[in-house]
Amino acid sequence: MIQPDFSPTSALLGGAMIGTASALTWWLVDKVPGVSGIVGRILQARAGDTAWRALFVVGLLGGAALAFWLRPATARFTAAPSLGVAVAAGLLVGFGSRLGGGCTSGHGVCGIGRGSGRSIVATLVFMLAGFATVLVARHLLGGAA
Amino acid sequence: MRRSLVLVAGAVFGAGLAVAGMTDPARIVGFLDIAGTWDPTLALVMGGALAAFAATHRALAGGGGGAPVGPVWASAALALRDRRLLIGMVMFGAGWGLGGMCPGPAIANLIEGHGAVLAFVPAMLVGMLIAQRGFGADSST
């Protein structure tokens, strides 16, 4: 059964914005701009390599804030994890993305966009892990997540 | 300075995440929920993103530019033997499925200040620090 309230135009438009911004950033700074790498390297605070990353994050926050404000439907936040699950999920996402060298934007958009076989593999792996996790959490363990 | 345009790029990215519905965990979990009511949103978002990425890259770099990534199958074969990549991506995917958020949407959601996000983001930063400092993870795609 397909989710009834899905909007193909918003999905495509939002996706196009994400893709355009990613390619633009790549062109501007000559680094592959996945969010996990951008944030992770802010934490490393290397001279000469941190300012643009901070600018990107500030921009991200501003753009999201503007969208939430102009189109309140975009601020919808449902199926939120419990606090304990959120902490576990955050640890896994943070650790895993840095260990594996990317995330949905880094591998999924930029990596695949560049034609990287490595990123194709990475994306397939995290997708499968995601499918399996939701299957177990929602259907086998009774849906606490 | 040209680099400061990154602020604008970031804003388009953040707004794009919101417009695409990627900031709503229900959309992510709904896409990953292959046994339940399936939400195709993320598939379309990825499709739109990849198409726009390719078009923008071509327009800006004229088809060239960026470090060459080499033959697809060669780097894919290497990746399948890269334990850090595989383990990292399994962990990432598991966290993504549990929380319904990945780094970009999680940070964007700080704007609204939901409790789950305020728990997720610091944990994510801690996870990154542990990987970087404890395991020497310093790679990018």
PDB file of N, CA, C and O in Angstrom, chain A residues 1 3 5 15-16 19 21 25-27 32 40-41 44 46 52 55 59-61 63 76 78 87 90 95-96 98 100-102 104 107 114 117-118 126 133 138-139, chain B residues 2-3 6-7 9-11 23-24 26-27 32-33 37-38 45 49-50 52 57 69 72 75 82 85 88-89 91 94-95 102 107 114 123-124 127 132 138-139 141:
ATOM      1  N   MET A   1       0.851  -1.209   0.000  1.00  0.00           N
ATOM      2  CA  MET A   1       0.000   0.000   0.000  1.00  0.00           C
ATOM      3  C   MET A   1       0.879   1.248   0.000  1.00  0.00           C
ATOM      4  O   MET A   1       1.849   1.327   0.734  1.00  0.00           O
ATOM      5  N   GLN A   3       1.760   5.213   0.601  1.00  0.00           N
ATOM      6  CA  GLN A   3       1.431   6.347   1.454  1.00  0.00           C
ATOM      7  C   GLN A   3       0.560   7.336   0.680  1.00  0.00           C
ATOM      8  O   GLN A   3       0.965   7.859  -0.350  1.00  0.00           O
ATOM      9  N   ASP A   5      -0.524  10.529   1.305  1.00  0.00           N
ATOM     10  CA  ASP A   5      -0.346  11.969   1.253  1.00  0.00           C
ATOM     11  C   ASP A   5       0.992  12.385   0.643  1.00  0.00           C
ATOM     12  O   ASP A   5       1.506  13.467   0.918  1.00  0.00           O
ATOM     13  N   GLY A  15      14.304  17.716  -4.036  1.00  0.00           N
ATOM     14  CA  GLY A  15      15.461  16.954  -4.486  1.00  0.00           C
ATOM     15  C   GLY A  15      16.327  17.768  -5.434  1.00  0.00           C
ATOM     16  O   GLY A  15      17.557  17.772  -5.328  1.00  0.00           O
ATOM     17  N   ALA A  16      15.690  18.482  -6.342  1.00  0.00           N
ATOM     18  CA  ALA A  16      16.437  19.314  -7.292  1.00  0.00           C
ATOM     19  C   ALA A  16      17.213  20.406  -6.560  1.00  0.00           C
ATOM     20  O   ALA A  16      18.346  20.742  -6.918  1.00  0.00           O
ATOM     21  N   GLY A  19      20.233  18.686  -4.931  1.00  0.00           N
ATOM     22  CA  GLY A  19      21.238  18.334  -5.930  1.00  0.00           C
ATOM     23  C   GLY A  19      21.960  19.544  -6.483  1.00  0.00           C
ATOM     24  O   GLY A  19      23.187  19.546  -6.652  1.00  0.00           O
ATOM     25  N   ALA A  21      22.316  22.522  -5.050  1.00  0.00           N
ATOM     26  CA  ALA A  21      23.151  23.104  -3.996  1.00  0.00           C
ATOM     27  C   ALA A  21      24.419  22.287  -3.782  1.00  0.00           C
ATOM     28  O   ALA A  21      25.502  22.845  -3.537  1.00  0.00           O
ATOM     29  N   THR A  25      28.135  23.727  -4.408  1.00  0.00           N
ATOM     30  CA  THR A  25      29.126  23.750  -3.332  1.00  0.00           C
ATOM     31  C   THR A  25      30.408  23.049  -3.778  1.00  0.00           C
ATOM     32  O   THR A  25      31.518  23.525  -3.511  1.00  0.00           O
ATOM     33  N   TRP A  26      30.260  21.930  -4.449  1.00  0.00           N
ATOM     34  CA  TRP A  26      31.427  21.195  -4.953  1.00  0.00           C
ATOM     35  C   TRP A  26      32.263  22.094  -5.868  1.00  0.00           C
ATOM     36  O   TRP A  26      33.494  22.148  -5.776  1.00  0.00           O
ATOM     37  N   TRP A  27      31.581  22.839  -6.723  1.00  0.00           N
ATOM     38  CA  TRP A  27      32.272  23.725  -7.643  1.00  0.00           C
ATOM     39  C   TRP A  27      32.953  24.876  -6.905  1.00  0.00           C
ATOM     40  O   TRP A  27      34.053  25.298  -7.257  1.00  0.00           O
ATOM     41  N   VAL A  32      34.045  17.369  -1.974  1.00  0.00           N
ATOM     42  CA  VAL A  32      32.738  16.710  -2.094  1.00  0.00           C
ATOM     43  C   VAL A  32      31.905  17.020  -0.843  1.00  0.00           C
ATOM     44  O   VAL A  32      32.281  16.638   0.258  1.00  0.00           O
ATOM     45  N   GLY A  40      31.526  16.801  10.439  1.00  0.00           N
ATOM     46  CA  GLY A  40      32.625  16.085  11.080  1.00  0.00           C
ATOM     47  C   GLY A  40      33.906  16.887  11.051  1.00  0.00           C
ATOM     48  O   GLY A  40      34.651  16.953  12.038  1.00  0.00           O
ATOM     49  N   ARG A  41      34.178  17.525   9.934  1.00  0.00           N
ATOM     50  CA  ARG A  41      35.414  18.283   9.826  1.00  0.00           C
ATOM     51  C   ARG A  41      35.354  19.630  10.517  1.00  0.00           C
ATOM     52  O   ARG A  41      36.387  20.201  10.835  1.00  0.00           O
ATOM     53  N   GLN A  44      36.818  18.910  13.631  1.00  0.00           N
ATOM     54  CA  GLN A  44      38.272  18.795  13.606  1.00  0.00           C
ATOM     55  C   GLN A  44      38.949  20.149  13.572  1.00  0.00           C
ATOM     56  O   GLN A  44      40.133  20.282  13.866  1.00  0.00           O
ATOM     57  N   ARG A  46      40.188  22.363  11.377  1.00  0.00           N
ATOM     58  CA  ARG A  46      41.464  22.590  10.692  1.00  0.00           C
ATOM     59  C   ARG A  46      41.530  23.992  10.129  1.00  0.00           C
ATOM     60  O   ARG A  46      40.584  24.454   9.506  1.00  0.00           O
ATOM     61  N   TRP A  52      34.281  27.702   5.439  1.00  0.00           N
ATOM     62  CA  TRP A  52      33.233  27.428   4.442  1.00  0.00           C
ATOM     63  C   TRP A  52      32.239  26.409   4.968  1.00  0.00           C
ATOM     64  O   TRP A  52      31.042  26.461   4.666  1.00  0.00           O
ATOM     65  N   LEU A  55      29.896  28.171   7.225  1.00  0.00           N
ATOM     66  CA  LEU A  55      28.985  28.969   6.406  1.00  0.00           C
ATOM     67  C   LEU A  55      27.879  28.108   5.808  1.00  0.00           C
ATOM     68  O   LEU A  55      26.712  28.502   5.771  1.00  0.00           O
ATOM     69  N   GLY A  59      23.977  28.481   6.525  1.00  0.00           N
ATOM     70  CA  GLY A  59      23.054  28.603   5.402  1.00  0.00           C
ATOM     71  C   GLY A  59      21.964  27.555   5.460  1.00  0.00           C
ATOM     72  O   GLY A  59      20.775  27.851   5.247  1.00  0.00           O
ATOM     73  N   LEU A  60      22.364  26.317   5.766  1.00  0.00           N
ATOM     74  CA  LEU A  60      21.402  25.217   5.866  1.00  0.00           C
ATOM     75  C   LEU A  60      20.324  25.546   6.890  1.00  0.00           C
ATOM     76  O   LEU A  60      19.124  25.395   6.626  1.00  0.00           O
ATOM     77  N   LEU A  61      20.754  26.008   8.055  1.00  0.00           N
ATOM     78  CA  LEU A  61      19.801  26.373   9.111  1.00  0.00           C
ATOM     79  C   LEU A  61      18.883  27.501   8.638  1.00  0.00           C
ATOM     80  O   LEU A  61      17.660  27.451   8.848  1.00  0.00           O
ATOM     81  N   GLY A  63      18.111  28.378   5.513  1.00  0.00           N
ATOM     82  CA  GLY A  63      17.221  27.932   4.451  1.00  0.00           C
ATOM     83  C   GLY A  63      16.069  27.099   4.987  1.00  0.00           C
ATOM     84  O   GLY A  63      14.911  27.263   4.577  1.00  0.00           O
ATOM     85  N   ARG A  76       6.465  19.676   9.334  1.00  0.00           N
ATOM     86  CA  ARG A  76       5.864  18.485   9.933  1.00  0.00           C
ATOM     87  C   ARG A  76       6.943  17.536  10.447  1.00  0.00           C
ATOM     88  O   ARG A  76       7.923  17.272   9.751  1.00  0.00           O
ATOM     89  N   THR A  78       6.833  13.957  12.417  1.00  0.00           N
ATOM     90  CA  THR A  78       6.049  12.869  12.992  1.00  0.00           C
ATOM     91  C   THR A  78       6.874  11.585  13.020  1.00  0.00           C
ATOM     92  O   THR A  78       7.950  11.516  12.455  1.00  0.00           O
ATOM     93  N   VAL A  87      19.023   8.971  20.908  1.00  0.00           N
ATOM     94  CA  VAL A  87      20.436   9.000  21.291  1.00  0.00           C
ATOM     95  C   VAL A  87      21.188   7.850  20.605  1.00  0.00           C
ATOM     96  O   VAL A  87      22.247   8.048  20.014  1.00  0.00           O
ATOM     97  N   GLY A  90      21.445   8.606  16.921  1.00  0.00           N
ATOM     98  CA  GLY A  90      22.432   9.656  16.663  1.00  0.00           C
ATOM     99  C   GLY A  90      23.857   9.134  16.727  1.00  0.00           C
ATOM    100  O   GLY A  90      24.695   9.440  15.871  1.00  0.00           O
ATOM    101  N   PHE A  95      28.775   8.040  14.151  1.00  0.00           N
ATOM    102  CA  PHE A  95      29.923   7.146  14.063  1.00  0.00           C
ATOM    103  C   PHE A  95      29.996   6.484  12.686  1.00  0.00           C
ATOM    104  O   PHE A  95      31.036   6.490  12.027  1.00  0.00           O
ATOM    105  N   GLY A  96      28.877   5.932  12.270  1.00  0.00           N
ATOM    106  CA  GLY A  96      28.841   5.210  11.003  1.00  0.00           C
ATOM    107  C   GLY A  96      29.172   6.078   9.800  1.00  0.00           C
ATOM    108  O   GLY A  96      29.890   5.651   8.888  1.00  0.00           O
ATOM    109  N   ARG A  98      31.026   8.776   9.636  1.00  0.00           N
ATOM    110  CA  ARG A  98      32.453   9.124   9.570  1.00  0.00           C
ATOM    111  C   ARG A  98      33.317   7.906   9.275  1.00  0.00           C
ATOM    112  O   ARG A  98      34.280   7.994   8.532  1.00  0.00           O
ATOM    113  N   GLY A 100      32.368   5.300   7.585  1.00  0.00           N
ATOM    114  CA  GLY A 100      32.106   4.904   6.210  1.00  0.00           C
ATOM    115  C   GLY A 100      32.320   6.010   5.190  1.00  0.00           C
ATOM    116  O   GLY A 100      32.106   5.810   3.997  1.00  0.00           O
ATOM    117  N   GLY A 101      32.726   7.161   5.673  1.00  0.00           N
ATOM    118  CA  GLY A 101      33.091   8.240   4.760  1.00  0.00           C
ATOM    119  C   GLY A 101      31.960   8.945   4.045  1.00  0.00           C
ATOM    120  O   GLY A 101      32.167   9.523   2.969  1.00  0.00           O
ATOM    121  N   GLY A 102      30.759   8.934   4.609  1.00  0.00           N
ATOM    122  CA  GLY A 102      29.687   9.670   3.947  1.00  0.00           C
ATOM    123  C   GLY A 102      28.316   9.306   4.474  1.00  0.00           C
ATOM    124  O   GLY A 102      28.162   8.470   5.353  1.00  0.00           O
ATOM    125  N   THR A 104      23.740  10.154   3.336  1.00  0.00           N
ATOM    126  CA  THR A 104      22.820  10.188   2.199  1.00  0.00           C
ATOM    127  C   THR A 104      23.215  11.254   1.188  1.00  0.00           C
ATOM    128  O   THR A 104      23.125  11.040  -0.027  1.00  0.00           O
ATOM    129  N   HIS A 107      27.405  10.229   0.022  1.00  0.00           N
ATOM    130  CA  HIS A 107      27.478   9.073  -0.877  1.00  0.00           C
ATOM    131  C   HIS A 107      26.307   9.048  -1.852  1.00  0.00           C
ATOM    132  O   HIS A 107      26.481   8.857  -3.054  1.00  0.00           O
ATOM    133  N   ARG A 114      28.816  11.776  -8.926  1.00  0.00           N
ATOM    134  CA  ARG A 114      30.146  11.824  -9.548  1.00  0.00           C
ATOM    135  C   ARG A 114      30.488  10.516 -10.262  1.00  0.00           C
ATOM    136  O   ARG A 114      31.563  10.391 -10.853  1.00  0.00           O
ATOM    137  N   GLY A 117      31.789   4.327  -7.937  1.00  0.00           N
ATOM    138  CA  GLY A 117      31.337   2.966  -7.646  1.00  0.00           C
ATOM    139  C   GLY A 117      31.337   2.708  -6.151  1.00  0.00           C
ATOM    140  O   GLY A 117      30.472   2.015  -5.612  1.00  0.00           O
ATOM    141  N   ARG A 118      32.299   3.303  -5.479  1.00  0.00           N
ATOM    142  CA  ARG A 118      32.405   3.196  -4.021  1.00  0.00           C
ATOM    143  C   ARG A 118      31.138   3.735  -3.353  1.00  0.00           C
ATOM    144  O   ARG A 118      30.581   3.129  -2.437  1.00  0.00           O
ATOM    145  N   PHE A 126      23.822   1.123   3.033  1.00  0.00           N
ATOM    146  CA  PHE A 126      23.051   1.807   4.078  1.00  0.00           C
ATOM    147  C   PHE A 126      21.549   1.717   3.820  1.00  0.00           C
ATOM    148  O   PHE A 126      20.749   1.686   4.765  1.00  0.00           O
ATOM    149  N   THR A 133      16.491  -2.589   9.347  1.00  0.00           N
ATOM    150  CA  THR A 133      16.254  -2.020  10.678  1.00  0.00           C
ATOM    151  C   THR A 133      14.778  -1.710  10.891  1.00  0.00           C
ATOM    152  O   THR A 133      14.200  -2.027  11.934  1.00  0.00           O
ATOM    153  N   ARG A 138       9.813  -2.266  13.346  1.00  0.00           N
ATOM    154  CA  ARG A 138       8.382  -2.014  13.224  1.00  0.00           C
ATOM    155  C   ARG A 138       7.537  -3.269  13.163  1.00  0.00           C
ATOM    156  O   ARG A 138       6.398  -3.294  13.617  1.00  0.00           O
ATOM    157  N   HIS A 139       8.074  -4.295  12.552  1.00  0.00           N
ATOM    158  CA  HIS A 139       7.226  -5.453  12.278  1.00  0.00           C
ATOM    159  C   HIS A 139       7.580  -6.690  13.084  1.00  0.00           C
ATOM    160  O   HIS A 139       6.739  -7.514  13.352  1.00  0.00           O
TER     161      HIS A 139
ATOM    162  N   ARG B   2      34.427  34.261  -3.580  1.00  0.00           N
ATOM    163  CA  ARG B   2      33.514  33.293  -4.179  1.00  0.00           C
ATOM    164  C   ARG B   2      33.041  32.249  -3.184  1.00  0.00           C
ATOM    165  O   ARG B   2      31.923  31.791  -3.227  1.00  0.00           O
ATOM    166  N   ARG B   3      33.941  31.874  -2.278  1.00  0.00           N
ATOM    167  CA  ARG B   3      33.602  30.834  -1.316  1.00  0.00           C
ATOM    168  C   ARG B   3      32.417  31.200  -0.433  1.00  0.00           C
ATOM    169  O   ARG B   3      31.734  30.315   0.059  1.00  0.00           O
ATOM    170  N   VAL B   6      28.908  29.821  -0.615  1.00  0.00           N
ATOM    171  CA  VAL B   6      28.543  28.571   0.051  1.00  0.00           C
ATOM    172  C   VAL B   6      27.378  28.798   1.015  1.00  0.00           C
ATOM    173  O   VAL B   6      26.574  27.899   1.263  1.00  0.00           O
ATOM    174  N   LEU B   7      27.279  30.015   1.523  1.00  0.00           N
ATOM    175  CA  LEU B   7      26.160  30.348   2.421  1.00  0.00           C
ATOM    176  C   LEU B   7      24.835  30.197   1.666  1.00  0.00           C
ATOM    177  O   LEU B   7      23.863  29.624   2.174  1.00  0.00           O
ATOM    178  N   ALA B   9      24.392  28.425  -1.103  1.00  0.00           N
ATOM    179  CA  ALA B   9      24.230  27.004  -1.448  1.00  0.00           C
ATOM    180  C   ALA B   9      23.659  26.234  -0.257  1.00  0.00           C
ATOM    181  O   ALA B   9      22.757  25.403  -0.406  1.00  0.00           O
ATOM    182  N   GLY B  10      24.181  26.531   0.919  1.00  0.00           N
ATOM    183  CA  GLY B  10      23.683  25.881   2.132  1.00  0.00           C
ATOM    184  C   GLY B  10      22.208  26.171   2.357  1.00  0.00           C
ATOM    185  O   GLY B  10      21.434  25.290   2.751  1.00  0.00           O
ATOM    186  N   ALA B  11      21.831  27.415   2.082  1.00  0.00           N
ATOM    187  CA  ALA B  11      20.431  27.806   2.272  1.00  0.00           C
ATOM    188  C   ALA B  11      19.520  27.060   1.299  1.00  0.00           C
ATOM    189  O   ALA B  11      18.438  26.585   1.686  1.00  0.00           O
ATOM    190  N   THR B  23      12.882  16.325   6.297  1.00  0.00           N
ATOM    191  CA  THR B  23      13.023  16.670   7.710  1.00  0.00           C
ATOM    192  C   THR B  23      11.958  16.008   8.570  1.00  0.00           C
ATOM    193  O   THR B  23      11.943  16.167   9.786  1.00  0.00           O
ATOM    194  N   ASP B  24      11.063  15.272   7.958  1.00  0.00           N
ATOM    195  CA  ASP B  24      10.019  14.566   8.697  1.00  0.00           C
ATOM    196  C   ASP B  24      10.408  13.092   8.794  1.00  0.00           C
ATOM    197  O   ASP B  24      10.391  12.378   7.786  1.00  0.00           O
ATOM    198  N   ALA B  26       8.902  10.577   9.607  1.00  0.00           N
ATOM    199  CA  ALA B  26       7.883   9.670   9.066  1.00  0.00           C
ATOM    200  C   ALA B  26       8.113   9.383   7.584  1.00  0.00           C
ATOM    201  O   ALA B  26       7.828   8.280   7.110  1.00  0.00           O
ATOM    202  N   ARG B  27       8.636  10.348   6.854  1.00  0.00           N
ATOM    203  CA  ARG B  27       8.889  10.157   5.425  1.00  0.00           C
ATOM    204  C   ARG B  27      10.036   9.179   5.205  1.00  0.00           C
ATOM    205  O   ARG B  27      10.033   8.386   4.263  1.00  0.00           O
ATOM    206  N   LEU B  32      11.597   3.456   4.179  1.00  0.00           N
ATOM    207  CA  LEU B  32      12.342   2.254   4.562  1.00  0.00           C
ATOM    208  C   LEU B  32      11.419   1.119   5.001  1.00  0.00           C
ATOM    209  O   LEU B  32      11.854  -0.015   5.168  1.00  0.00           O
ATOM    210  N   ASP B  33      10.140   1.432   5.172  1.00  0.00           N
ATOM    211  CA  ASP B  33       9.179   0.445   5.669  1.00  0.00           C
ATOM    212  C   ASP B  33       8.599  -0.344   4.499  1.00  0.00           C
ATOM    213  O   ASP B  33       7.462  -0.116   4.070  1.00  0.00           O
ATOM    214  N   THR B  37       2.970   0.456   4.945  1.00  0.00           N
ATOM    215  CA  THR B  37       2.520   1.460   3.980  1.00  0.00           C
ATOM    216  C   THR B  37       3.755   2.173   3.462  1.00  0.00           C
ATOM    217  O   THR B  37       4.437   2.869   4.210  1.00  0.00           O
ATOM    218  N   TRP B  38       4.053   2.022   2.163  1.00  0.00           N
ATOM    219  CA  TRP B  38       5.308   2.515   1.626  1.00  0.00           C
ATOM    220  C   TRP B  38       5.224   3.961   1.166  1.00  0.00           C
ATOM    221  O   TRP B  38       4.271   4.349   0.484  1.00  0.00           O
ATOM    222  N   VAL B  45      13.008  12.108  -4.311  1.00  0.00           N
ATOM    223  CA  VAL B  45      13.961  13.134  -3.883  1.00  0.00           C
ATOM    224  C   VAL B  45      15.348  12.793  -4.422  1.00  0.00           C
ATOM    225  O   VAL B  45      16.041  13.644  -4.975  1.00  0.00           O
ATOM    226  N   ALA B  49      17.450  14.888  -7.037  1.00  0.00           N
ATOM    227  CA  ALA B  49      18.757  15.375  -6.602  1.00  0.00           C
ATOM    228  C   ALA B  49      19.859  14.948  -7.565  1.00  0.00           C
ATOM    229  O   ALA B  49      20.725  15.756  -7.927  1.00  0.00           O
ATOM    230  N   LEU B  50      19.845  13.699  -7.970  1.00  0.00           N
ATOM    231  CA  LEU B  50      20.884  13.207  -8.874  1.00  0.00           C
ATOM    232  C   LEU B  50      20.806  13.893 -10.234  1.00  0.00           C
ATOM    233  O   LEU B  50      21.832  14.269 -10.810  1.00  0.00           O
ATOM    234  N   ALA B  52      19.539  16.877 -10.899  1.00  0.00           N
ATOM    235  CA  ALA B  52      19.952  18.274 -10.745  1.00  0.00           C
ATOM    236  C   ALA B  52      21.452  18.380 -10.509  1.00  0.00           C
ATOM    237  O   ALA B  52      22.107  19.303 -10.995  1.00  0.00           O
ATOM    238  N   HIS B  57      26.448  20.239 -12.358  1.00  0.00           N
ATOM    239  CA  HIS B  57      27.876  19.967 -12.508  1.00  0.00           C
ATOM    240  C   HIS B  57      28.314  20.185 -13.951  1.00  0.00           C
ATOM    241  O   HIS B  57      29.352  20.789 -14.215  1.00  0.00           O
ATOM    242  N   VAL B  69      37.109   9.867 -10.778  1.00  0.00           N
ATOM    243  CA  VAL B  69      36.797   8.789  -9.855  1.00  0.00           C
ATOM    244  C   VAL B  69      37.161   7.423 -10.398  1.00  0.00           C
ATOM    245  O   VAL B  69      37.144   6.453  -9.678  1.00  0.00           O
ATOM    246  N   VAL B  72      33.797   2.678 -12.687  1.00  0.00           N
ATOM    247  CA  VAL B  72      32.801   2.402 -11.653  1.00  0.00           C
ATOM    248  C   VAL B  72      33.019   1.043 -11.004  1.00  0.00           C
ATOM    249  O   VAL B  72      33.000   0.909  -9.786  1.00  0.00           O
ATOM    250  N   SER B  75      36.131   0.712  -8.525  1.00  0.00           N
ATOM    251  CA  SER B  75      35.995   1.255  -7.174  1.00  0.00           C
ATOM    252  C   SER B  75      34.890   0.547  -6.405  1.00  0.00           C
ATOM    253  O   SER B  75      34.948   0.441  -5.174  1.00  0.00           O
ATOM    254  N   ASP B  82      36.175  -3.210   1.610  1.00  0.00           N
ATOM    255  CA  ASP B  82      36.576  -2.184   2.578  1.00  0.00           C
ATOM    256  C   ASP B  82      35.713  -2.317   3.827  1.00  0.00           C
ATOM    257  O   ASP B  82      34.570  -1.864   3.878  1.00  0.00           O
ATOM    258  N   LEU B  85      34.186   0.857   5.442  1.00  0.00           N
ATOM    259  CA  LEU B  85      33.076   1.389   4.658  1.00  0.00           C
ATOM    260  C   LEU B  85      31.820   0.581   4.928  1.00  0.00           C
ATOM    261  O   LEU B  85      30.754   1.121   5.208  1.00  0.00           O
ATOM    262  N   GLY B  88      30.681   0.881   8.619  1.00  0.00           N
ATOM    263  CA  GLY B  88      30.198   2.250   8.813  1.00  0.00           C
ATOM    264  C   GLY B  88      28.828   2.454   8.180  1.00  0.00           C
ATOM    265  O   GLY B  88      27.930   3.041   8.791  1.00  0.00           O
ATOM    266  N   MET B  89      28.647   1.957   6.986  1.00  0.00           N
ATOM    267  CA  MET B  89      27.385   2.169   6.294  1.00  0.00           C
ATOM    268  C   MET B  89      26.252   1.328   6.884  1.00  0.00           C
ATOM    269  O   MET B  89      25.098   1.749   6.872  1.00  0.00           O
ATOM    270  N   MET B  91      26.057   0.620  10.117  1.00  0.00           N
ATOM    271  CA  MET B  91      25.716   1.367  11.329  1.00  0.00           C
ATOM    272  C   MET B  91      24.925   2.625  10.986  1.00  0.00           C
ATOM    273  O   MET B  91      23.926   2.956  11.644  1.00  0.00           O
ATOM    274  N   ALA B  94      21.417   1.698  10.036  1.00  0.00           N
ATOM    275  CA  ALA B  94      20.641   1.279  11.205  1.00  0.00           C
ATOM    276  C   ALA B  94      20.176   2.495  12.002  1.00  0.00           C
ATOM    277  O   ALA B  94      19.009   2.607  12.390  1.00  0.00           O
ATOM    278  N   GLY B  95      21.088   3.425  12.230  1.00  0.00           N
ATOM    279  CA  GLY B  95      20.729   4.641  12.953  1.00  0.00           C
ATOM    280  C   GLY B  95      19.686   5.450  12.200  1.00  0.00           C
ATOM    281  O   GLY B  95      18.768   6.025  12.787  1.00  0.00           O
ATOM    282  N   CYS B 102      19.108  11.789   9.258  1.00  0.00           N
ATOM    283  CA  CYS B 102      20.526  11.721   8.983  1.00  0.00           C
ATOM    284  C   CYS B 102      21.071  13.127   9.211  1.00  0.00           C
ATOM    285  O   CYS B 102      20.290  14.016   9.547  1.00  0.00           O
ATOM    286  N   ILE B 107      20.149  18.508  11.570  1.00  0.00           N
ATOM    287  CA  ILE B 107      20.582  19.873  11.833  1.00  0.00           C
ATOM    288  C   ILE B 107      19.488  20.863  11.457  1.00  0.00           C
ATOM    289  O   ILE B 107      19.190  21.805  12.203  1.00  0.00           O
ATOM    290  N   HIS B 114      12.641  20.158  18.427  1.00  0.00           N
ATOM    291  CA  HIS B 114      11.971  18.991  18.993  1.00  0.00           C
ATOM    292  C   HIS B 114      12.923  18.219  19.912  1.00  0.00           C
ATOM    293  O   HIS B 114      14.118  18.121  19.632  1.00  0.00           O
ATOM    294  N   ALA B 123      24.260  13.469  20.234  1.00  0.00           N
ATOM    295  CA  ALA B 123      24.720  12.080  20.144  1.00  0.00           C
ATOM    296  C   ALA B 123      25.445  11.856  18.827  1.00  0.00           C
ATOM    297  O   ALA B 123      26.464  11.156  18.763  1.00  0.00           O
ATOM    298  N   MET B 124      24.923  12.451  17.753  1.00  0.00           N
ATOM    299  CA  MET B 124      25.559  12.336  16.444  1.00  0.00           C
ATOM    300  C   MET B 124      26.960  12.954  16.467  1.00  0.00           C
ATOM    301  O   MET B 124      27.922  12.366  15.957  1.00  0.00           O
ATOM    302  N   GLY B 127      29.225  10.663  18.324  1.00  0.00           N
ATOM    303  CA  GLY B 127      29.552   9.523  17.469  1.00  0.00           C
ATOM    304  C   GLY B 127      30.629   9.879  16.459  1.00  0.00           C
ATOM    305  O   GLY B 127      31.559   9.109  16.204  1.00  0.00           O
ATOM    306  N   GLN B 132      36.314   9.756  14.674  1.00  0.00           N
ATOM    307  CA  GLN B 132      37.473  10.515  14.222  1.00  0.00           C
ATOM    308  C   GLN B 132      38.662  10.379  15.154  1.00  0.00           C
ATOM    309  O   GLN B 132      39.782  10.171  14.718  1.00  0.00           O
ATOM    310  N   ASP B 138      38.804   9.629   8.913  1.00  0.00           N
ATOM    311  CA  ASP B 138      38.952  10.984   8.406  1.00  0.00           C
ATOM    312  C   ASP B 138      38.643  11.013   6.927  1.00  0.00           C
ATOM    313  O   ASP B 138      39.099  11.858   6.189  1.00  0.00           O
ATOM    314  N   SER B 139      37.859  10.026   6.486  1.00  0.00           N
ATOM    315  CA  SER B 139      37.660   9.903   5.057  1.00  0.00           C
ATOM    316  C   SER B 139      36.503  10.762   4.588  1.00  0.00           C
ATOM    317  O   SER B 139      35.672  11.203   5.362  1.00  0.00           O
ATOM    318  N   THR B 141      33.959  10.936   0.733  1.00  0.00           N
ATOM    319  CA  THR B 141      33.633  10.099  -0.412  1.00  0.00           C
ATOM    320  C   THR B 141      34.635  10.308  -1.539  1.00  0.00           C
ATOM    321  O   THR B 141      34.644   9.559  -2.467  1.00  0.00           O
TER     322      THR B 141
END
